[in-house]
Amino acid sequence: GCAQELEIVLQSVFSYAMLVILGFAIVKFFGMLSVCVLTCKKEESGYQPLYSGVFA
């Protein structure tokens, strides 16, 4: 009846919200990871002409 329909709607909304949150978490994680990698590489190799065009 009505309760079962409502349950299905709530389930789909919940799963959609979880996907959105998971997506944001993955994007945030990769963003932090890339920043860390860039910072570490910059510190290791010093200032190279290769990176000057990227950050300018």
Short mmCIF file of N, CA and C in Angstrom, two decimals:
data_model
loop_
_atom_site.label_atom_id
_atom_site.label_comp_id
_atom_site.label_asym_id
_atom_site.label_seq_id
_atom_site.Cartn_x
_atom_site.Cartn_y
_atom_site.Cartn_z
N GLY A 1 0.83 -1.21 0.00
CA GLY A 1 0.00 0.00 0.00
C GLY A 1 0.86 1.25 0.00
N CYS A 2 0.37 2.21 0.75
CA CYS A 2 1.02 3.52 0.78
C CYS A 2 2.36 3.46 1.52
N ALA A 3 2.39 2.69 2.61
CA ALA A 3 3.60 2.61 3.42
C ALA A 3 4.75 1.99 2.62
N GLN A 4 4.45 0.99 1.82
CA GLN A 4 5.48 0.33 1.04
C GLN A 4 6.04 1.28 -0.02
N GLU A 5 5.15 2.06 -0.64
CA GLU A 5 5.57 3.02 -1.65
C GLU A 5 6.48 4.08 -1.03
N LEU A 6 6.10 4.56 0.15
CA LEU A 6 6.88 5.56 0.86
C LEU A 6 8.26 5.01 1.22
N GLU A 7 8.29 3.74 1.62
CA GLU A 7 9.56 3.10 1.98
C GLU A 7 10.50 3.04 0.78
N ILE A 8 9.94 2.71 -0.39
CA ILE A 8 10.75 2.63 -1.62
C ILE A 8 11.30 4.01 -1.98
N VAL A 9 10.46 5.03 -1.85
CA VAL A 9 10.89 6.40 -2.16
C VAL A 9 12.01 6.83 -1.21
N LEU A 10 11.82 6.56 0.08
CA LEU A 10 12.83 6.93 1.08
C LEU A 10 14.14 6.20 0.82
N GLN A 11 14.04 4.94 0.43
CA GLN A 11 15.23 4.14 0.17
C GLN A 11 16.01 4.72 -1.02
N SER A 12 15.28 5.10 -2.08
CA SER A 12 15.94 5.64 -3.27
C SER A 12 16.58 6.99 -2.96
N VAL A 13 15.89 7.81 -2.17
CA VAL A 13 16.44 9.11 -1.78
C VAL A 13 17.69 8.92 -0.93
N PHE A 14 17.63 7.97 0.01
CA PHE A 14 18.77 7.71 0.89
C PHE A 14 19.97 7.21 0.11
N SER A 15 19.73 6.29 -0.84
CA SER A 15 20.84 5.75 -1.64
C SER A 15 21.43 6.85 -2.52
N TYR A 16 20.59 7.74 -3.05
CA TYR A 16 21.08 8.85 -3.87
C TYR A 16 21.94 9.79 -3.03
N ALA A 17 21.47 10.09 -1.81
CA ALA A 17 22.22 10.96 -0.91
C ALA A 17 23.57 10.34 -0.56
N MET A 18 23.58 9.03 -0.33
CA MET A 18 24.82 8.34 -0.01
C MET A 18 25.80 8.42 -1.18
N LEU A 19 25.29 8.27 -2.40
CA LEU A 19 26.14 8.35 -3.59
C LEU A 19 26.75 9.74 -3.71
N VAL A 20 25.93 10.77 -3.46
CA VAL A 20 26.42 12.15 -3.55
C VAL A 20 27.51 12.40 -2.51
N ILE A 21 27.25 11.95 -1.27
CA ILE A 21 28.23 12.14 -0.19
C ILE A 21 29.52 11.39 -0.50
N LEU A 22 29.38 10.16 -0.99
CA LEU A 22 30.55 9.36 -1.34
C LEU A 22 31.34 10.02 -2.46
N GLY A 23 30.64 10.57 -3.44
CA GLY A 23 31.29 11.26 -4.54
C GLY A 23 32.09 12.46 -4.05
N PHE A 24 31.48 13.26 -3.18
CA PHE A 24 32.18 14.42 -2.62
C PHE A 24 33.40 13.99 -1.82
N ALA A 25 33.26 12.90 -1.05
CA ALA A 25 34.37 12.40 -0.24
C ALA A 25 35.53 11.97 -1.12
N ILE A 26 35.21 11.28 -2.24
CA ILE A 26 36.26 10.81 -3.15
C ILE A 26 36.96 12.00 -3.81
N VAL A 27 36.17 12.99 -4.26
CA VAL A 27 36.76 14.18 -4.88
C VAL A 27 37.65 14.91 -3.89
N LYS A 28 37.17 15.06 -2.66
CA LYS A 28 37.93 15.75 -1.62
C LYS A 28 39.24 15.01 -1.33
N PHE A 29 39.14 13.66 -1.24
CA PHE A 29 40.31 12.84 -0.95
C PHE A 29 41.36 12.98 -2.04
N PHE A 30 40.92 12.89 -3.32
CA PHE A 30 41.88 13.00 -4.42
C PHE A 30 42.45 14.41 -4.51
N GLY A 31 41.66 15.41 -4.16
CA GLY A 31 42.15 16.78 -4.13
C GLY A 31 43.26 16.94 -3.11
N MET A 32 43.03 16.43 -1.90
CA MET A 32 44.04 16.50 -0.85
C MET A 32 45.29 15.72 -1.24
N LEU A 33 45.06 14.54 -1.85
CA LEU A 33 46.17 13.68 -2.25
C LEU A 33 47.04 14.38 -3.29
N SER A 34 46.40 15.01 -4.28
CA SER A 34 47.17 15.68 -5.33
C SER A 34 47.93 16.88 -4.78
N VAL A 35 47.32 17.60 -3.84
CA VAL A 35 48.01 18.73 -3.21
C VAL A 35 49.23 18.24 -2.45
N CYS A 36 49.08 17.13 -1.71
CA CYS A 36 50.20 16.57 -0.95
C CYS A 36 51.32 16.12 -1.89
N VAL A 37 50.95 15.45 -2.98
CA VAL A 37 51.94 14.96 -3.94
C VAL A 37 52.68 16.13 -4.57
N LEU A 38 51.95 17.17 -4.97
CA LEU A 38 52.58 18.34 -5.59
C LEU A 38 53.52 19.02 -4.61
N THR A 39 53.10 19.14 -3.34
CA THR A 39 53.93 19.79 -2.33
C THR A 39 55.20 18.99 -2.09
N CYS A 40 55.06 17.66 -1.97
CA CYS A 40 56.22 16.81 -1.72
C CYS A 40 57.18 16.86 -2.90
N LYS A 41 56.68 16.79 -4.11
CA LYS A 41 57.55 16.83 -5.29
C LYS A 41 58.26 18.17 -5.39
N LYS A 42 57.56 19.24 -5.05
CA LYS A 42 58.14 20.57 -5.11
C LYS A 42 59.29 20.69 -4.12
N GLU A 43 59.10 20.13 -2.91
CA GLU A 43 60.14 20.20 -1.88
C GLU A 43 61.33 19.35 -2.26
N GLU A 44 61.09 18.18 -2.86
CA GLU A 44 62.17 17.26 -3.20
C GLU A 44 63.06 17.82 -4.31
N SER A 45 62.44 18.25 -5.41
CA SER A 45 63.22 18.61 -6.59
C SER A 45 63.57 20.09 -6.64
N GLY A 46 63.06 20.88 -5.71
CA GLY A 46 63.34 22.30 -5.73
C GLY A 46 62.55 22.98 -6.84
N TYR A 47 63.01 24.17 -7.24
CA TYR A 47 62.29 24.91 -8.27
C TYR A 47 62.84 24.56 -9.64
N GLN A 48 61.98 23.97 -10.44
CA GLN A 48 62.36 23.62 -11.80
C GLN A 48 61.57 24.47 -12.78
N PRO A 49 62.14 24.77 -13.93
CA PRO A 49 61.43 25.59 -14.93
C PRO A 49 60.15 24.92 -15.43
N LEU A 50 60.06 23.59 -15.25
CA LEU A 50 58.89 22.85 -15.70
C LEU A 50 57.64 23.28 -14.95
N TYR A 51 57.78 23.58 -13.64
CA TYR A 51 56.62 23.90 -12.82
C TYR A 51 56.25 25.38 -12.87
N SER A 52 57.17 26.25 -13.35
CA SER A 52 56.91 27.68 -13.30
C SER A 52 55.70 28.07 -14.13
N GLY A 53 55.49 27.41 -15.26
CA GLY A 53 54.34 27.74 -16.11
C GLY A 53 53.04 27.24 -15.53
N VAL A 54 53.10 26.19 -14.71
CA VAL A 54 51.88 25.59 -14.19
C VAL A 54 51.27 26.45 -13.09
N PHE A 55 52.09 26.96 -12.19
CA PHE A 55 51.58 27.70 -11.04
C PHE A 55 51.47 29.20 -11.29
N ALA A 56 52.03 29.70 -12.39
CA ALA A 56 52.01 31.13 -12.67
C ALA A 56 50.61 31.59 -13.05
#
